[in-house]
Amino acid sequence: MISNNILNDLNYNEKKPSISVLFESSFSKEIRILLKENQIMSEHKTPYPIVVEVFDGCVDFGVEGKIYNLIKGDILTLEGNVPHDLKATSDCIIRLSLSKLDSVNRVKGVLKL
């Protein structure tokens, strides 16, 4: 068993989203993204399907140009190669589930777009 707590060590970065690995299992990588209000992750896409959960706060989640207002507790799945972006409408905690084949560095690279 592997475990962690998504609320451990919440260190929001004032200048950019904060991305950390919660754990890596034999089949997935669980990532925590901390966004301060008005922080963005520019449009990007992943080669593999993802699961996104809004653990706390609110975020505008753009998918191929359409904005979805997500709130605490919302969870979604997105196929690979679908353009998407995020803008926090309040401080928020996002849980991102990646395929084992995907790279955490790719996610961190989104911050440089």
CSV table of C-alpha atoms in Angstrom, one decimal:
chain,number,residue,atom,x,y,z
A,1,MET,CA,0.0,0.0,0.0
A,2,ILE,CA,1.1,3.5,-0.8
A,3,SER,CA,-0.6,6.5,0.9
A,4,ASN,CA,-0.3,10.2,1.4
A,5,ASN,CA,-2.5,13.1,2.4
A,6,ILE,CA,-3.4,15.7,-0.2
A,7,LEU,CA,-3.5,18.4,2.6
A,8,ASN,CA,0.1,17.8,3.8
A,9,ASP,CA,2.6,20.6,3.3
A,10,LEU,CA,0.3,23.1,1.5
A,11,ASN,CA,2.8,25.6,0.1
A,12,TYR,CA,1.1,27.9,-2.4
A,13,ASN,CA,3.5,29.8,-4.6
A,14,GLU,CA,2.5,33.5,-5.1
A,15,LYS,CA,4.0,33.6,-8.6
A,16,LYS,CA,3.0,30.3,-10.3
A,17,PRO,CA,1.1,27.1,-9.6
A,18,SER,CA,2.8,24.6,-7.3
A,19,ILE,CA,3.0,21.0,-8.6
A,20,SER,CA,4.0,18.1,-6.4
A,21,VAL,CA,3.9,14.3,-6.6
A,22,LEU,CA,1.6,12.7,-4.0
A,23,PHE,CA,2.7,9.2,-5.0
A,24,GLU,CA,3.5,7.0,-7.9
A,25,SER,CA,1.9,3.5,-8.1
A,26,SER,CA,2.4,0.6,-10.5
A,27,PHE,CA,-0.4,2.1,-12.7
A,28,SER,CA,-0.6,5.9,-12.1
A,29,LYS,CA,1.0,9.0,-10.9
A,30,GLU,CA,-1.0,11.2,-8.4
A,31,ILE,CA,-0.2,14.9,-8.6
A,32,ARG,CA,-1.3,17.8,-6.5
A,33,ILE,CA,-1.6,21.2,-8.1
A,34,LEU,CA,-2.0,24.3,-5.9
A,35,LEU,CA,-3.3,27.4,-7.6
A,36,LYS,CA,-3.7,30.8,-6.0
A,37,GLU,CA,-6.7,32.8,-7.2
A,38,ASN,CA,-6.2,34.1,-10.8
A,39,GLN,CA,-3.3,31.8,-11.5
A,40,ILE,CA,-3.4,30.0,-14.8
A,41,MET,CA,-2.1,27.0,-16.5
A,42,SER,CA,-2.0,27.9,-20.2
A,43,GLU,CA,-3.6,25.7,-22.9
A,44,HIS,CA,-1.8,22.3,-23.2
A,45,LYS,CA,-2.6,18.7,-23.8
A,46,THR,CA,-1.4,15.3,-22.6
A,47,PRO,CA,-0.7,12.3,-24.7
A,48,TYR,CA,-2.7,10.0,-22.3
A,49,PRO,CA,-6.1,10.2,-20.6
A,50,ILE,CA,-6.2,12.1,-17.3
A,51,VAL,CA,-8.5,12.4,-14.3
A,52,VAL,CA,-8.9,15.9,-12.7
A,53,GLU,CA,-10.5,16.4,-9.3
A,54,VAL,CA,-11.2,19.8,-7.7
A,55,PHE,CA,-10.4,18.9,-4.1
A,56,ASP,CA,-10.9,22.4,-2.8
A,57,GLY,CA,-11.7,25.8,-4.3
A,58,CYS,CA,-13.0,26.7,-7.8
A,59,VAL,CA,-11.4,26.7,-11.2
A,60,ASP,CA,-12.4,27.6,-14.7
A,61,PHE,CA,-11.5,24.5,-16.8
A,62,GLY,CA,-11.2,25.2,-20.5
A,63,VAL,CA,-11.6,22.3,-23.0
A,64,GLU,CA,-11.2,23.1,-26.6
A,65,GLY,CA,-12.3,26.7,-26.0
A,66,LYS,CA,-15.3,26.0,-23.9
A,67,ILE,CA,-15.1,27.0,-20.2
A,68,TYR,CA,-16.5,24.7,-17.4
A,69,ASN,CA,-16.8,26.3,-13.9
A,70,LEU,CA,-15.6,23.5,-11.6
A,71,ILE,CA,-16.2,23.6,-7.9
A,72,LYS,CA,-15.0,21.6,-4.8
A,73,GLY,CA,-15.8,17.9,-5.4
A,74,ASP,CA,-16.1,18.0,-9.2
A,75,ILE,CA,-14.2,15.3,-11.0
A,76,LEU,CA,-13.7,14.7,-14.7
A,77,THR,CA,-11.8,12.6,-17.1
A,78,LEU,CA,-10.3,13.9,-20.3
A,79,GLU,CA,-8.9,11.8,-23.2
A,80,GLY,CA,-5.4,12.3,-24.4
A,81,ASN,CA,-4.5,15.0,-27.0
A,82,VAL,CA,-7.5,17.3,-26.0
A,83,PRO,CA,-6.4,20.9,-25.5
A,84,HIS,CA,-7.3,22.3,-22.0
A,85,ASP,CA,-6.4,25.1,-19.6
A,86,LEU,CA,-7.1,26.2,-16.1
A,87,LYS,CA,-7.7,29.5,-14.3
A,88,ALA,CA,-8.3,29.5,-10.5
A,89,THR,CA,-11.3,31.6,-9.5
A,90,SER,CA,-10.3,31.0,-5.9
A,91,ASP,CA,-7.3,29.4,-4.2
A,92,CYS,CA,-7.7,25.7,-5.1
A,93,ILE,CA,-6.3,22.2,-4.7
A,94,ILE,CA,-6.4,20.0,-7.8
A,95,ARG,CA,-5.7,16.3,-7.8
A,96,LEU,CA,-4.4,15.1,-11.2
A,97,SER,CA,-4.2,11.4,-12.0
A,98,LEU,CA,-1.7,10.6,-14.8
A,99,SER,CA,-1.0,7.5,-16.7
A,100,LYS,CA,2.1,5.7,-15.5
A,101,LEU,CA,3.5,6.3,-19.0
A,102,ASP,CA,3.1,10.1,-18.6
A,103,SER,CA,5.8,12.4,-17.2
A,104,VAL,CA,5.6,14.7,-14.2
A,105,ASN,CA,8.2,16.9,-15.9
A,106,ARG,CA,5.8,17.4,-18.8
A,107,VAL,CA,3.2,18.7,-16.3
A,108,LYS,CA,5.8,21.1,-14.8
A,109,GLY,CA,6.7,22.2,-18.3
A,110,VAL,CA,3.2,23.6,-18.8
A,111,LEU,CA,4.1,26.3,-16.4
A,112,LYS,CA,6.8,27.6,-18.9
A,113,LEU,CA,4.3,28.0,-21.7
